[in-house]
mmCIF file of C-alpha atoms in Angstrom:
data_model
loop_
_atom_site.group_PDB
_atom_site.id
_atom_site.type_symbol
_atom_site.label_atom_id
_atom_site.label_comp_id
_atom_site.label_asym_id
_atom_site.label_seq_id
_atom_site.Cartn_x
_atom_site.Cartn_y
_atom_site.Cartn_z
ATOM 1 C CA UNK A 440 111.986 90.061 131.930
ATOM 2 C CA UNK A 441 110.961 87.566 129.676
ATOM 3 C CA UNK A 442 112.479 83.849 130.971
ATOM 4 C CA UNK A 443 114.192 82.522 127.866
ATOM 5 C CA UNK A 444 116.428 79.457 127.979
ATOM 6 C CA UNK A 445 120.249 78.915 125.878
ATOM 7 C CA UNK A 446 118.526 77.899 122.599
ATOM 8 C CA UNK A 447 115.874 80.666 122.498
ATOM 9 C CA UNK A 448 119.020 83.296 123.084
ATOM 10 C CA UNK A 449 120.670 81.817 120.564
ATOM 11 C CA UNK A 450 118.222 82.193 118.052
ATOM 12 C CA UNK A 451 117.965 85.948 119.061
ATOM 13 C CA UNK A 452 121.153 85.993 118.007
ATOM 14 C CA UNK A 453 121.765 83.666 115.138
ATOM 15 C CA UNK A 454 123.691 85.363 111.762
ATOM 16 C CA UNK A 455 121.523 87.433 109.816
ATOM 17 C CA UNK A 456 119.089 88.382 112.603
ATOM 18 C CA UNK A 457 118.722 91.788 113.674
ATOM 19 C CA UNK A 458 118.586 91.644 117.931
ATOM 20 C CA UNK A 459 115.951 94.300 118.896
ATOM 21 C CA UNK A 460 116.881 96.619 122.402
ATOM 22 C CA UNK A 461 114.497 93.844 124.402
ATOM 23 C CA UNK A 462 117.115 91.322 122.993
ATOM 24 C CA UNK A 463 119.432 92.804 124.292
ATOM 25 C CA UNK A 464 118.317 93.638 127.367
ATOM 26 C CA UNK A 465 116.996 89.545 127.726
ATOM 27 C CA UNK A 466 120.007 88.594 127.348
ATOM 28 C CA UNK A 467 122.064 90.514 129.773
ATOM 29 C CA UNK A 468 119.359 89.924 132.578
ATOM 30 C CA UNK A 469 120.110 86.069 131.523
ATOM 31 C CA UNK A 470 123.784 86.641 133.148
ATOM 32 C CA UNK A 471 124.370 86.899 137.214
ATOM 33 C CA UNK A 472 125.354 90.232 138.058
ATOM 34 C CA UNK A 473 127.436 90.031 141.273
ATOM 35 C CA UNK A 474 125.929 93.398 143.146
ATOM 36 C CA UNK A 475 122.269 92.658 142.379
ATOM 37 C CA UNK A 476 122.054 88.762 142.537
ATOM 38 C CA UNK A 477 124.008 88.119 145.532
ATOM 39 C CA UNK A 478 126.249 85.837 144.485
ATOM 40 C CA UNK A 479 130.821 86.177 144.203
ATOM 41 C CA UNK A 480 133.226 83.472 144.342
ATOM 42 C CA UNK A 481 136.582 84.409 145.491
ATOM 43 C CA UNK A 482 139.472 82.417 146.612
ATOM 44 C CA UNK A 483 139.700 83.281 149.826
ATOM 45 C CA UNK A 484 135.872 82.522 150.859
ATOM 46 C CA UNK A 485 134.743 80.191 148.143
ATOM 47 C CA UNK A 486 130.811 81.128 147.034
ATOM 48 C CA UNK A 487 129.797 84.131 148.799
ATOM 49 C CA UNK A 488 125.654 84.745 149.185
ATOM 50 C CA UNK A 489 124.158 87.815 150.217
ATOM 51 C CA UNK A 490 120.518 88.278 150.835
ATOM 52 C CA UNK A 491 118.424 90.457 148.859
ATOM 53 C CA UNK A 492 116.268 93.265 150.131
ATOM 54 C CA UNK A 493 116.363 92.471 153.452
ATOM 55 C CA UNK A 494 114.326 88.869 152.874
ATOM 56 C CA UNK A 495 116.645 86.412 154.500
ATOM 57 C CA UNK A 496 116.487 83.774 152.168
ATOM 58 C CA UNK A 497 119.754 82.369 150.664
ATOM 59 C CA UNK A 498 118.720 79.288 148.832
ATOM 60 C CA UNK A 499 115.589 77.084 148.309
ATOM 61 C CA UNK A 500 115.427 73.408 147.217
ATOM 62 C CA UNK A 501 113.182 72.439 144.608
ATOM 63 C CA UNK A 502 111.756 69.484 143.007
ATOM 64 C CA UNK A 503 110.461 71.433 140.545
ATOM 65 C CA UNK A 504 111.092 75.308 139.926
ATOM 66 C CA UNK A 505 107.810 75.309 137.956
ATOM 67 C CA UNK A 506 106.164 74.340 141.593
ATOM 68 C CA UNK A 507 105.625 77.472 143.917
ATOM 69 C CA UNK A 508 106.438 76.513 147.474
ATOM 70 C CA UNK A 509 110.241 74.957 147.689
ATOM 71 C CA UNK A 510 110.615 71.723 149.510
ATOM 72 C CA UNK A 511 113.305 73.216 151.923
ATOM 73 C CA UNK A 512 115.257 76.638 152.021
ATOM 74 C CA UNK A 513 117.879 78.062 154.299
ATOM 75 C CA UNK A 514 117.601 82.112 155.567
ATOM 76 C CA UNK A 515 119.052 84.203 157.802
ATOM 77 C CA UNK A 516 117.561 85.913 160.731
ATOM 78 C CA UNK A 517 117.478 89.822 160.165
ATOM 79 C CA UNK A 518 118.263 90.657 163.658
ATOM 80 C CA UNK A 519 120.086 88.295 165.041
ATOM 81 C CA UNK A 520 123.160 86.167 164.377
ATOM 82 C CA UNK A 521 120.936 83.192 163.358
ATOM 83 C CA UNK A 522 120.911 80.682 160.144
ATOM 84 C CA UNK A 523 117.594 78.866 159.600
ATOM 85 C CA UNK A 524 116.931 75.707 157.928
ATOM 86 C CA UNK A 525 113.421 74.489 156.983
ATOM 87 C CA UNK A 526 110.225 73.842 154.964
ATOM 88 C CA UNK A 527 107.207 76.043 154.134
ATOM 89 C CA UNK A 528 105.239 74.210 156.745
ATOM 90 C CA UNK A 529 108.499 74.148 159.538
ATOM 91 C CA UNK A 530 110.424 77.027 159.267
ATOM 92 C CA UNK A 531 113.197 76.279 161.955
ATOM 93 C CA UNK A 532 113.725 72.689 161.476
ATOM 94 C CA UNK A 533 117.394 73.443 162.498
ATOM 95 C CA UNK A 534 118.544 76.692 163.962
ATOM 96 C CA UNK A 535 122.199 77.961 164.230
ATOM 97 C CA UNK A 536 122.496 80.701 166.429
ATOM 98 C CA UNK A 537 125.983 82.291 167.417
ATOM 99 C CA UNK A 538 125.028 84.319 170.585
ATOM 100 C CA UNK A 539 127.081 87.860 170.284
ATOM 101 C CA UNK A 540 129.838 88.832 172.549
ATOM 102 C CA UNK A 541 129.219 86.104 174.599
ATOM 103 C CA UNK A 542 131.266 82.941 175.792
ATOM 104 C CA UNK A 543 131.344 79.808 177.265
ATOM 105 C CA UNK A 544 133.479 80.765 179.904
ATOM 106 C CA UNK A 545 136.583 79.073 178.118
ATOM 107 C CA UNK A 546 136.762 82.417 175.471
ATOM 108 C CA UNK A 547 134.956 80.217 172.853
ATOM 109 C CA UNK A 548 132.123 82.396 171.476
ATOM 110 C CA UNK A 549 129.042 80.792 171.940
ATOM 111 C CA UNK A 550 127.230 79.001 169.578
ATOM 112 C CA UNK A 551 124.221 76.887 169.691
ATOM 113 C CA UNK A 552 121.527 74.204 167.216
ATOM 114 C CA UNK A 553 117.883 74.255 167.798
ATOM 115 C CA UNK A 554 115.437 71.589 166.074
ATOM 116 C CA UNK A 555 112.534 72.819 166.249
ATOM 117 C CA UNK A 556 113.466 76.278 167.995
ATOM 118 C CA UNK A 557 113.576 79.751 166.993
ATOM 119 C CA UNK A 558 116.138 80.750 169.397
ATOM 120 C CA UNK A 559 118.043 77.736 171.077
ATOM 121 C CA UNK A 560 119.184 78.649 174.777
ATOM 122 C CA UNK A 561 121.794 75.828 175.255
ATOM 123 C CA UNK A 562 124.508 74.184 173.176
ATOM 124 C CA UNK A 563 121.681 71.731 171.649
ATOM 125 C CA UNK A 564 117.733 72.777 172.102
ATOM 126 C CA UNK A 565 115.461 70.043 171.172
ATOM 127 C CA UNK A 566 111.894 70.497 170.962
ATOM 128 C CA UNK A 567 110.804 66.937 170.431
ATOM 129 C CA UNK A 568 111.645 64.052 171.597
ATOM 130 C CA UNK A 569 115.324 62.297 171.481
ATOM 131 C CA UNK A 570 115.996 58.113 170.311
ATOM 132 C CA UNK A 571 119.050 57.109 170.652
ATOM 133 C CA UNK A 572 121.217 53.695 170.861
ATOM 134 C CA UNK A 573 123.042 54.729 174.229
ATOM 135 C CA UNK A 574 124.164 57.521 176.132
ATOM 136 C CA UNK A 575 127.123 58.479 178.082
ATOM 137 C CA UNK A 576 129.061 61.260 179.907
ATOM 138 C CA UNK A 577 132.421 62.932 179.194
ATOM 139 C CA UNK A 578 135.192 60.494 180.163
ATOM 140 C CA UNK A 579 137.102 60.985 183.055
ATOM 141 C CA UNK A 580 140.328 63.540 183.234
ATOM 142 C CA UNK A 581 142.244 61.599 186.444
ATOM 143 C CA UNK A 582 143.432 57.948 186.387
ATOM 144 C CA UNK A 583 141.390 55.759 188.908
ATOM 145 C CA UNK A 584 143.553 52.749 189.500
ATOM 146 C CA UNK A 585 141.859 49.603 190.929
ATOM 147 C CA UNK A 586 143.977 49.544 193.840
ATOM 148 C CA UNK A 587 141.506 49.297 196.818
ATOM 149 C CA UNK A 588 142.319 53.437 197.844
ATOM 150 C CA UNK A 589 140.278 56.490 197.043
ATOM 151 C CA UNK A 590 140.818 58.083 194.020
ATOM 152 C CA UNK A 591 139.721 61.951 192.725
ATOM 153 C CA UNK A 592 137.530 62.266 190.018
ATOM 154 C CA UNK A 593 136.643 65.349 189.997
ATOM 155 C CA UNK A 594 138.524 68.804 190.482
ATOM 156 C CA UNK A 595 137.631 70.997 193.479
ATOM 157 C CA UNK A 596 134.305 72.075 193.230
ATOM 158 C CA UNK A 597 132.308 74.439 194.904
ATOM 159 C CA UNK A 598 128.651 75.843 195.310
ATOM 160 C CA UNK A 599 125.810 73.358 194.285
ATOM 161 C CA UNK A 600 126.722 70.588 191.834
ATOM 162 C CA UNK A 601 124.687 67.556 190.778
ATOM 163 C CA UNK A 602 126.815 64.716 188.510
ATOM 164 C CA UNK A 603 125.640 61.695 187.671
ATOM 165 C CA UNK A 604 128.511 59.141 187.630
ATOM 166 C CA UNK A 605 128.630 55.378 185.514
ATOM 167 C CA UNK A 606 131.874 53.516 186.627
ATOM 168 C CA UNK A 607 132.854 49.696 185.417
ATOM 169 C CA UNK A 608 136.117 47.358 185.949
ATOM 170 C CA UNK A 609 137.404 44.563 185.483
ATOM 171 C CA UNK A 610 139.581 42.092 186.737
ATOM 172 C CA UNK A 611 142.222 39.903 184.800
ATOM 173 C CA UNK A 612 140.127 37.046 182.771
ATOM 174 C CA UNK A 613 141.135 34.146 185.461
ATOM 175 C CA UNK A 614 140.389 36.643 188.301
ATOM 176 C CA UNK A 615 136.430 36.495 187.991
ATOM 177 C CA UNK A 616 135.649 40.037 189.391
ATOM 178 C CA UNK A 617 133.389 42.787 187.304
ATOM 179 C CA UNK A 618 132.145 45.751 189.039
ATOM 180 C CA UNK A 619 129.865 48.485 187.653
ATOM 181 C CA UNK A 620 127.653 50.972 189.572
ATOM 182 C CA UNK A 621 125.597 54.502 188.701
ATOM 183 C CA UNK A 622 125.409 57.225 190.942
ATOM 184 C CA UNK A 623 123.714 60.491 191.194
ATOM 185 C CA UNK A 624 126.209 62.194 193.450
ATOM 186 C CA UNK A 625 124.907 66.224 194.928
ATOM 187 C CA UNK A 626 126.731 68.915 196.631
ATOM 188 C CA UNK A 627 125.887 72.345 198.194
ATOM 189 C CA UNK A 628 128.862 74.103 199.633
ATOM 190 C CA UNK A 629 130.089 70.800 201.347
ATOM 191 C CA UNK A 630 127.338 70.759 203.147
ATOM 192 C CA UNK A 631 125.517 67.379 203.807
ATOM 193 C CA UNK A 632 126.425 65.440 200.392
ATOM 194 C CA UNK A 633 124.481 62.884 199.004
ATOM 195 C CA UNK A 634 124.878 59.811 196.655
ATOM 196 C CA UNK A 635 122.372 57.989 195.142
ATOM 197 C CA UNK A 636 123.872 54.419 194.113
ATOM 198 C CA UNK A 637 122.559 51.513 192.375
ATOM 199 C CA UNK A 638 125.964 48.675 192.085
ATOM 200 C CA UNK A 639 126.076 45.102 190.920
ATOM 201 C CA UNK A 640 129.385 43.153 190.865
ATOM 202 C CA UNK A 641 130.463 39.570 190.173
ATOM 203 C CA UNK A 642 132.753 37.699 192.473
ATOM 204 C CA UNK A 643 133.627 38.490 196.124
ATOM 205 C CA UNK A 644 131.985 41.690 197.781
ATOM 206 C CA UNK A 645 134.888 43.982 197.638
ATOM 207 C CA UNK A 646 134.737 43.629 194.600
ATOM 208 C CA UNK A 647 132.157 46.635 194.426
ATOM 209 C CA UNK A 648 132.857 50.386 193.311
ATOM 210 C CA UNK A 649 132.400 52.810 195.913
ATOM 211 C CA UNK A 650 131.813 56.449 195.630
ATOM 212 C CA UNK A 651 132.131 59.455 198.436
ATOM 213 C CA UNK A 652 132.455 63.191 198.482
ATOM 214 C CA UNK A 653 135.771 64.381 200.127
ATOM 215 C CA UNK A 654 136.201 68.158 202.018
ATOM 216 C CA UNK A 655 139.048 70.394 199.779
ATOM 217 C CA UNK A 656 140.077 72.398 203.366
ATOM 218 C CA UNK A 657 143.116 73.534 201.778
ATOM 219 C CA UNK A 658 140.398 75.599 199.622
ATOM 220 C CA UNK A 659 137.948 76.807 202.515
ATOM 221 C CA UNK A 660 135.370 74.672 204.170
ATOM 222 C CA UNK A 661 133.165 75.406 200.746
ATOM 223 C CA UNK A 662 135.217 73.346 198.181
ATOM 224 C CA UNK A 663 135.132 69.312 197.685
ATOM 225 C CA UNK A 664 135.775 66.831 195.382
ATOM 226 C CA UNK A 665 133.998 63.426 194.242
ATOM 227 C CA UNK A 666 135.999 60.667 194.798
ATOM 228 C CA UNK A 667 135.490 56.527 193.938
ATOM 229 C CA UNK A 668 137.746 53.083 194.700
ATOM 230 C CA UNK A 669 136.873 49.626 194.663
ATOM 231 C CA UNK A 670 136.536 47.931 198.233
ATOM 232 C CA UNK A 671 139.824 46.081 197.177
ATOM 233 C CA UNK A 672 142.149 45.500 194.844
ATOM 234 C CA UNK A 673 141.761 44.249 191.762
ATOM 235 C CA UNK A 674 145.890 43.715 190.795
ATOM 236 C CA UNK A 675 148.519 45.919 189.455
ATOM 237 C CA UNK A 676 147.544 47.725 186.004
ATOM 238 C CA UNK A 677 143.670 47.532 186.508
ATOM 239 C CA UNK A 678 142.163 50.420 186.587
ATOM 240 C CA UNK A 679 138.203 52.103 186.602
ATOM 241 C CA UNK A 680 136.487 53.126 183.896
ATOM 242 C CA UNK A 681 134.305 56.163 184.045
ATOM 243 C CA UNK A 682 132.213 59.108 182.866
ATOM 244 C CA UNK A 683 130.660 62.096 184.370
ATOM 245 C CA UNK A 684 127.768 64.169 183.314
ATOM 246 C CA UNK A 685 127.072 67.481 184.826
ATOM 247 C CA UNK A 686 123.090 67.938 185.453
ATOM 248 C CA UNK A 687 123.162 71.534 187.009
ATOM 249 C CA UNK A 688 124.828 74.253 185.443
ATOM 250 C CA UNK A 689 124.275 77.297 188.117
ATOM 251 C CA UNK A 690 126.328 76.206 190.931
ATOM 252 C CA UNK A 691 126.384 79.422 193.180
ATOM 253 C CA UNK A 692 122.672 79.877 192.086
ATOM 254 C CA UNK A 693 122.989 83.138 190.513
ATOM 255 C CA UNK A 694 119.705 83.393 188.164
ATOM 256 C CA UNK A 695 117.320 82.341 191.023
ATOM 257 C CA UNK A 696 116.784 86.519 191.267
ATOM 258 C CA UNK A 697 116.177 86.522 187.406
ATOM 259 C CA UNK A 698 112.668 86.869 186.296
ATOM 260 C CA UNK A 699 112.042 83.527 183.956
ATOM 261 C CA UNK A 700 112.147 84.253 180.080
ATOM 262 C CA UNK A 701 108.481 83.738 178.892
#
């Protein structure tokens, strides 16, 4: 097909000429034909694109269409449930990867985004390296009052768990009392805990935050729970601020029979 813009059509076309059959047939190829380009818009699904023999590429980004390679392009994987993003020289800048007829254990089907990854094996799968301003855990679920007692922060667990914990209060402005401490806090079937801690606090001693695993026997002798309190009060209406972020993810240690994926 010869590439013709508007104007050269036009002229093709212009009163008094006589259109030959390659006219004709320039012209039509000029229009998108919904089976053979790909492309539909409907109402329901907005701009629908569909891959063309089997090639995986939906759409490339040019600076100039004159220029062969595209700056970036997005395709889809032809065996797997996977959308690529990337450049001629990177080809999975960003992967998308919905992982069929599996879940995350809360019926959500499972998706996950590489950078730099063919297939990504967790929710995000960096291959690089990470900068960020800060970093912090999921807040906590149960209210920790600064009341001096123990106080759950964590549901029954059981099997081998590893959370790292970052807790802060404070008092009223007049009181002069801060708290904060981070703890790596492990577990293995309520056997012989341990918590790493590193505190600081300003004001008297009990003012510090103090973390401890606690036995769940109503469970079995297998289940526990993390708890944390300050040493002493710190006054009605204070409580502790905190966040917890899991750091192992097979507690009853089910894929140490598994052969590793190369």
């Amino acid at each position: 097909m010869e590439k013709l813009d508007r104007n050269a059509l036009k002229n093709k076309f212009r009163k008094g000429k006589m259109p030959s059959e390659q006219d004709f047939s320039n012209l039509i190829d000029s229009m998108v034909n919904i089976l053979e380009e790909g492309f539909d818009k409907t109402s329901r699904d907005g701009l629908k694109i569909s891959q063309l023999m089997g090639s995986g590429r939906l759409l490339s980004f040019y600076k100039n269409i004159a220029v062969e390679n595209p700056q970036w392009f997005m395709e889809l994987s032809n065996n797997d449930n996977k959308l690529y993003i990337g450049t001629p020289t990177s080809p999975r800048v960003l992967s998308l990867y919905s992982h069929n007829n599996q879940n995350d254990g809360n019926n959500n089907l499972r998706v996950a985004v590489g950078i730099n990854k063919d297939t990504p094996r967790t929710t995000l799968d960096v291959d690089g390296t990470i900068a960020s301003s800060g970093r912090m855990g999921q807040p906590g679920d149960f209210p920790a009052p600064a009341d001096g007692n123990w106080h759950d922060i964590t549901s029954p667990l059981t099997g081998c768990e590893m959370l790292e914990v970052v807790a802060g209060v404070g008092g009223q402005d007049a009181d002069g009392r801060y708290a904060l401490i981070h703890g790596r806090a492990m577990n293995a079937f309520n056997g012989k805990g341990s918590i790493e801690i590193q505190d600081t606090y300003f004001g008297n001693k009990c003012s510090r935050l103090e973390l401890r695993w606690q036995p769940v026997p109503d469970l079995g002798q297998f289940h526990y729970k993390l708890q944390i309190r300050t040493q002493c009060s710190y006054g009605s209406d204070i409580w502790i601020q905190y966040h917890l972020t899991r750091q192992w993810f097979d507690p009853l240690m089910l894929r140490s029979n598994q052969t590793p994926a190369e």
